[in-house]
């Protein structure tokens, strides 16, 4: 069975809980393709835990998580193709993985802020020629429209990433590291 599952970076605990529920219902995650296509196979229901390790332009903290999951906790990495993350399955209780959850939470917070600031900078860079061209009248209406669309996309992405940063920051302030499993 294949499922396309979209998820926000600040709600990966919900994705993990969804995968654990699928495992308890007899559908084991077999592989992941293109970050959002999750392939399940029928199996015996088991109590397993999943851990998502973000790997896009990652730092040493996520490398530590991968190393700890594979060596200390004997986790199995799920096969994936063209994904921006690695997914691990383990029998270890979540309480034993508390440090890894905290490391990931801090890393995701910094990554969301970095993404927001990068897209904001790109929007500002696109605005400069747009303003200059409209002021001097050197750009056609189509050119203004195209650059305007890119600026609008950058603004939307900036808001999206700042919202994620805000959610992640509140989560780390309250210490909430568990998802409520309400992924559809």
PDB file of C-alpha atoms in Angstrom:
ATOM      1  CA  UNK A   1       0.000   0.000   0.000  1.00  0.00           C
ATOM      2  CA  UNK A   2       1.329   3.429  -0.948  1.00  0.00           C
ATOM      3  CA  UNK A   3       0.363   6.652   0.782  1.00  0.00           C
ATOM      4  CA  UNK A   4       1.326  10.188  -0.089  1.00  0.00           C
ATOM      5  CA  UNK A   5       1.816  12.029   3.180  1.00  0.00           C
ATOM      6  CA  UNK A   6       2.627  15.726   3.326  1.00  0.00           C
ATOM      7  CA  UNK A   7       3.936  17.033   6.635  1.00  0.00           C
ATOM      8  CA  UNK A   8       5.406  20.204   8.069  1.00  0.00           C
ATOM      9  CA  UNK A   9       8.953  20.179   9.392  1.00  0.00           C
ATOM     10  CA  UNK A  10       7.738  21.357  12.797  1.00  0.00           C
ATOM     11  CA  UNK A  11       5.253  18.471  13.049  1.00  0.00           C
ATOM     12  CA  UNK A  12       7.463  15.465  12.356  1.00  0.00           C
ATOM     13  CA  UNK A  13       6.397  13.885  15.655  1.00  0.00           C
ATOM     14  CA  UNK A  14       2.903  13.523  14.150  1.00  0.00           C
ATOM     15  CA  UNK A  15       4.385  11.712  11.157  1.00  0.00           C
ATOM     16  CA  UNK A  16       6.337   9.392  13.451  1.00  0.00           C
ATOM     17  CA  UNK A  17       3.203   8.682  15.508  1.00  0.00           C
ATOM     18  CA  UNK A  18       1.248   7.961  12.315  1.00  0.00           C
ATOM     19  CA  UNK A  19       3.903   5.443  11.208  1.00  0.00           C
ATOM     20  CA  UNK A  20       3.860   3.803  14.657  1.00  0.00           C
ATOM     21  CA  UNK A  21       0.061   3.502  14.469  1.00  0.00           C
ATOM     22  CA  UNK A  22       0.328   1.951  10.998  1.00  0.00           C
ATOM     23  CA  UNK A  23       2.863  -0.551  12.378  1.00  0.00           C
ATOM     24  CA  UNK A  24       0.482  -1.432  15.247  1.00  0.00           C
ATOM     25  CA  UNK A  25      -2.259  -1.982  12.644  1.00  0.00           C
ATOM     26  CA  UNK A  26      -0.105  -4.405  10.658  1.00  0.00           C
ATOM     27  CA  UNK A  27       1.338  -2.122   7.978  1.00  0.00           C
ATOM     28  CA  UNK A  28       5.115  -1.801   8.158  1.00  0.00           C
ATOM     29  CA  UNK A  29       6.902   1.039   6.405  1.00  0.00           C
ATOM     30  CA  UNK A  30       8.988  -0.583   3.671  1.00  0.00           C
ATOM     31  CA  UNK A  31      10.473   2.419   1.849  1.00  0.00           C
ATOM     32  CA  UNK A  32      10.047   6.113   1.118  1.00  0.00           C
ATOM     33  CA  UNK A  33      10.301   7.756  -2.293  1.00  0.00           C
ATOM     34  CA  UNK A  34      10.665  11.454  -3.078  1.00  0.00           C
ATOM     35  CA  UNK A  35      10.148  12.445   0.592  1.00  0.00           C
ATOM     36  CA  UNK A  36       6.363  12.109   0.572  1.00  0.00           C
ATOM     37  CA  UNK A  37       5.475   8.710  -0.960  1.00  0.00           C
ATOM     38  CA  UNK A  38       5.426   6.143   1.844  1.00  0.00           C
ATOM     39  CA  UNK A  39       5.251   2.477   0.827  1.00  0.00           C
ATOM     40  CA  UNK A  40       3.846   0.009   3.364  1.00  0.00           C
ATOM     41  CA  UNK A  41       3.683  -3.764   3.337  1.00  0.00           C
ATOM     42  CA  UNK A  42       1.367  -6.011   5.302  1.00  0.00           C
ATOM     43  CA  UNK A  43       3.057  -7.518   8.365  1.00  0.00           C
ATOM     44  CA  UNK A  44       2.428  -8.680  11.895  1.00  0.00           C
ATOM     45  CA  UNK A  45       1.288  -5.831  14.162  1.00  0.00           C
ATOM     46  CA  UNK A  46       4.187  -4.698  16.365  1.00  0.00           C
ATOM     47  CA  UNK A  47       5.003  -1.911  18.763  1.00  0.00           C
ATOM     48  CA  UNK A  48       7.845  -0.043  17.054  1.00  0.00           C
ATOM     49  CA  UNK A  49       9.028   3.553  17.177  1.00  0.00           C
ATOM     50  CA  UNK A  50      10.113   5.758  14.298  1.00  0.00           C
ATOM     51  CA  UNK A  51      12.624   8.603  14.267  1.00  0.00           C
ATOM     52  CA  UNK A  52      13.045  11.106  11.439  1.00  0.00           C
ATOM     53  CA  UNK A  53      16.557  12.489  10.978  1.00  0.00           C
ATOM     54  CA  UNK A  54      16.651  15.627   8.819  1.00  0.00           C
ATOM     55  CA  UNK A  55      19.516  15.452   6.330  1.00  0.00           C
ATOM     56  CA  UNK A  56      19.247  18.441   4.015  1.00  0.00           C
ATOM     57  CA  UNK A  57      22.419  20.549   4.419  1.00  0.00           C
ATOM     58  CA  UNK A  58      22.803  19.056   7.857  1.00  0.00           C
ATOM     59  CA  UNK A  59      25.188  19.723  10.651  1.00  0.00           C
ATOM     60  CA  UNK A  60      27.022  17.446  13.018  1.00  0.00           C
ATOM     61  CA  UNK A  61      24.125  17.242  15.475  1.00  0.00           C
ATOM     62  CA  UNK A  62      22.027  15.163  13.063  1.00  0.00           C
ATOM     63  CA  UNK A  63      25.063  13.027  12.217  1.00  0.00           C
ATOM     64  CA  UNK A  64      25.296  12.285  15.944  1.00  0.00           C
ATOM     65  CA  UNK A  65      21.635  11.251  15.948  1.00  0.00           C
ATOM     66  CA  UNK A  66      22.181   8.869  13.025  1.00  0.00           C
ATOM     67  CA  UNK A  67      25.262   7.373  14.651  1.00  0.00           C
ATOM     68  CA  UNK A  68      23.490   6.909  17.990  1.00  0.00           C
ATOM     69  CA  UNK A  69      20.416   5.368  16.351  1.00  0.00           C
ATOM     70  CA  UNK A  70      22.466   2.866  14.376  1.00  0.00           C
ATOM     71  CA  UNK A  71      25.121   1.942  16.950  1.00  0.00           C
ATOM     72  CA  UNK A  72      23.691   2.476  20.425  1.00  0.00           C
ATOM     73  CA  UNK A  73      19.993   1.808  19.743  1.00  0.00           C
ATOM     74  CA  UNK A  74      20.309  -0.767  16.917  1.00  0.00           C
ATOM     75  CA  UNK A  75      17.784   1.049  14.760  1.00  0.00           C
ATOM     76  CA  UNK A  76      17.084   0.091  11.177  1.00  0.00           C
ATOM     77  CA  UNK A  77      17.210   2.793   8.534  1.00  0.00           C
ATOM     78  CA  UNK A  78      14.254   2.641   6.172  1.00  0.00           C
ATOM     79  CA  UNK A  79      15.181   2.483   2.484  1.00  0.00           C
ATOM     80  CA  UNK A  80      14.610   5.823   0.808  1.00  0.00           C
ATOM     81  CA  UNK A  81      15.019   7.382  -2.607  1.00  0.00           C
ATOM     82  CA  UNK A  82      15.530  11.131  -3.101  1.00  0.00           C
ATOM     83  CA  UNK A  83      14.468  12.162   0.412  1.00  0.00           C
ATOM     84  CA  UNK A  84      15.521  15.158   2.489  1.00  0.00           C
ATOM     85  CA  UNK A  85      15.474  12.998   5.616  1.00  0.00           C
ATOM     86  CA  UNK A  86      16.363   9.548   6.912  1.00  0.00           C
ATOM     87  CA  UNK A  87      13.762   7.471   8.750  1.00  0.00           C
ATOM     88  CA  UNK A  88      14.696   4.928  11.408  1.00  0.00           C
ATOM     89  CA  UNK A  89      12.649   2.150  13.017  1.00  0.00           C
ATOM     90  CA  UNK A  90      13.544   0.917  16.503  1.00  0.00           C
ATOM     91  CA  UNK A  91      12.206  -1.175  19.366  1.00  0.00           C
ATOM     92  CA  UNK A  92      13.723   1.224  21.891  1.00  0.00           C
ATOM     93  CA  UNK A  93      11.218   3.125  24.032  1.00  0.00           C
ATOM     94  CA  UNK A  94      10.819   6.823  23.283  1.00  0.00           C
ATOM     95  CA  UNK A  95      11.943   7.750  26.788  1.00  0.00           C
ATOM     96  CA  UNK A  96      15.402   6.379  25.972  1.00  0.00           C
ATOM     97  CA  UNK A  97      15.617   8.628  22.919  1.00  0.00           C
ATOM     98  CA  UNK A  98      14.907  11.878  24.805  1.00  0.00           C
ATOM     99  CA  UNK A  99      18.331  13.388  24.114  1.00  0.00           C
ATOM    100  CA  UNK A 100      17.998  12.662  20.391  1.00  0.00           C
ATOM    101  CA  UNK A 101      14.559  14.309  20.308  1.00  0.00           C
ATOM    102  CA  UNK A 102      15.988  17.400  22.033  1.00  0.00           C
ATOM    103  CA  UNK A 103      18.925  17.590  19.613  1.00  0.00           C
ATOM    104  CA  UNK A 104      16.587  17.270  16.646  1.00  0.00           C
ATOM    105  CA  UNK A 105      14.201  19.883  18.050  1.00  0.00           C
ATOM    106  CA  UNK A 106      16.988  22.436  18.434  1.00  0.00           C
ATOM    107  CA  UNK A 107      18.384  21.603  15.010  1.00  0.00           C
ATOM    108  CA  UNK A 108      14.979  21.946  13.334  1.00  0.00           C
ATOM    109  CA  UNK A 109      14.409  25.270  15.068  1.00  0.00           C
ATOM    110  CA  UNK A 110      17.671  26.647  13.700  1.00  0.00           C
ATOM    111  CA  UNK A 111      17.026  25.151  10.240  1.00  0.00           C
ATOM    112  CA  UNK A 112      13.556  26.730  10.020  1.00  0.00           C
ATOM    113  CA  UNK A 113      14.962  30.120  11.001  1.00  0.00           C
ATOM    114  CA  UNK A 114      17.767  29.735   8.467  1.00  0.00           C
ATOM    115  CA  UNK A 115      15.270  28.848   5.705  1.00  0.00           C
ATOM    116  CA  UNK A 116      13.058  31.829   6.612  1.00  0.00           C
ATOM    117  CA  UNK A 117      15.949  34.281   6.537  1.00  0.00           C
ATOM    118  CA  UNK A 118      17.304  32.838   3.268  1.00  0.00           C
ATOM    119  CA  UNK A 119      13.969  33.216   1.486  1.00  0.00           C
ATOM    120  CA  UNK A 120      13.479  36.695   2.975  1.00  0.00           C
ATOM    121  CA  UNK A 121      16.901  37.709   1.608  1.00  0.00           C
ATOM    122  CA  UNK A 122      15.972  36.305  -1.808  1.00  0.00           C
ATOM    123  CA  UNK A 123      12.702  38.288  -1.772  1.00  0.00           C
ATOM    124  CA  UNK A 124      14.649  41.458  -0.949  1.00  0.00           C
ATOM    125  CA  UNK A 125      17.103  40.761  -3.780  1.00  0.00           C
ATOM    126  CA  UNK A 126      14.235  40.317  -6.233  1.00  0.00           C
ATOM    127  CA  UNK A 127      12.538  43.493  -5.037  1.00  0.00           C
ATOM    128  CA  UNK A 128      15.533  45.700  -5.870  1.00  0.00           C
ATOM    129  CA  UNK A 129      15.430  45.189  -9.678  1.00  0.00           C
ATOM    130  CA  UNK A 130      11.624  45.217  -9.596  1.00  0.00           C
ATOM    131  CA  UNK A 131      11.529  48.626  -7.907  1.00  0.00           C
ATOM    132  CA  UNK A 132      14.303  49.989 -10.124  1.00  0.00           C
ATOM    133  CA  UNK A 133      12.652  48.717 -13.300  1.00  0.00           C
ATOM    134  CA  UNK A 134       9.241  50.124 -12.418  1.00  0.00           C
ATOM    135  CA  UNK A 135      10.797  53.452 -11.437  1.00  0.00           C
ATOM    136  CA  UNK A 136      12.797  53.805 -14.650  1.00  0.00           C
ATOM    137  CA  UNK A 137      10.249  52.021 -16.852  1.00  0.00           C
ATOM    138  CA  UNK A 138      12.830  49.594 -18.278  1.00  0.00           C
ATOM    139  CA  UNK A 139      10.899  46.374 -17.670  1.00  0.00           C
ATOM    140  CA  UNK A 140       7.869  45.150 -19.590  1.00  0.00           C
ATOM    141  CA  UNK A 141       4.601  44.322 -17.876  1.00  0.00           C
ATOM    142  CA  UNK A 142       5.319  40.614 -18.336  1.00  0.00           C
ATOM    143  CA  UNK A 143       8.719  41.009 -16.690  1.00  0.00           C
ATOM    144  CA  UNK A 144       7.219  42.888 -13.766  1.00  0.00           C
ATOM    145  CA  UNK A 145       4.535  40.212 -13.421  1.00  0.00           C
ATOM    146  CA  UNK A 146       7.071  37.364 -13.446  1.00  0.00           C
ATOM    147  CA  UNK A 147       9.359  38.984 -10.882  1.00  0.00           C
ATOM    148  CA  UNK A 148       6.295  39.938  -8.825  1.00  0.00           C
ATOM    149  CA  UNK A 149       5.166  36.309  -8.734  1.00  0.00           C
ATOM    150  CA  UNK A 150       8.604  35.200  -7.532  1.00  0.00           C
ATOM    151  CA  UNK A 151       8.601  37.885  -4.838  1.00  0.00           C
ATOM    152  CA  UNK A 152       5.125  36.774  -3.716  1.00  0.00           C
ATOM    153  CA  UNK A 153       6.256  33.135  -3.533  1.00  0.00           C
ATOM    154  CA  UNK A 154       9.286  34.175  -1.473  1.00  0.00           C
ATOM    155  CA  UNK A 155       7.085  36.167   0.902  1.00  0.00           C
ATOM    156  CA  UNK A 156       4.717  33.210   1.364  1.00  0.00           C
ATOM    157  CA  UNK A 157       7.653  30.860   2.028  1.00  0.00           C
ATOM    158  CA  UNK A 158       9.142  33.357   4.480  1.00  0.00           C
ATOM    159  CA  UNK A 159       5.880  33.470   6.434  1.00  0.00           C
ATOM    160  CA  UNK A 160       5.639  29.662   6.297  1.00  0.00           C
ATOM    161  CA  UNK A 161       9.157  29.145   7.690  1.00  0.00           C
ATOM    162  CA  UNK A 162       8.809  31.870  10.344  1.00  0.00           C
ATOM    163  CA  UNK A 163       5.551  30.248  11.456  1.00  0.00           C
ATOM    164  CA  UNK A 164       7.345  26.893  11.686  1.00  0.00           C
ATOM    165  CA  UNK A 165      10.165  28.482  13.638  1.00  0.00           C
ATOM    166  CA  UNK A 166       7.637  30.035  16.030  1.00  0.00           C
ATOM    167  CA  UNK A 167       5.873  26.663  16.513  1.00  0.00           C
ATOM    168  CA  UNK A 168       9.197  24.858  17.052  1.00  0.00           C
ATOM    169  CA  UNK A 169      10.395  27.536  19.467  1.00  0.00           C
ATOM    170  CA  UNK A 170       7.208  27.224  21.536  1.00  0.00           C
ATOM    171  CA  UNK A 171       7.514  23.447  21.481  1.00  0.00           C
ATOM    172  CA  UNK A 172      11.083  23.569  22.798  1.00  0.00           C
ATOM    173  CA  UNK A 173      10.087  26.132  25.437  1.00  0.00           C
ATOM    174  CA  UNK A 174       7.294  23.883  26.768  1.00  0.00           C
ATOM    175  CA  UNK A 175       9.303  20.690  26.294  1.00  0.00           C
ATOM    176  CA  UNK A 176       6.545  19.129  24.189  1.00  0.00           C
ATOM    177  CA  UNK A 177       8.143  16.470  22.003  1.00  0.00           C
ATOM    178  CA  UNK A 178       5.204  14.210  21.369  1.00  0.00           C
ATOM    179  CA  UNK A 179       2.853  14.411  18.448  1.00  0.00           C
ATOM    180  CA  UNK A 180      -0.853  13.835  18.902  1.00  0.00           C
ATOM    181  CA  UNK A 181      -1.004  11.425  15.976  1.00  0.00           C
ATOM    182  CA  UNK A 182      -3.546  13.521  14.061  1.00  0.00           C
ATOM    183  CA  UNK A 183      -1.865  13.177  10.676  1.00  0.00           C
ATOM    184  CA  UNK A 184      -4.238  12.535   7.829  1.00  0.00           C
TER     185      UNK A 184
END
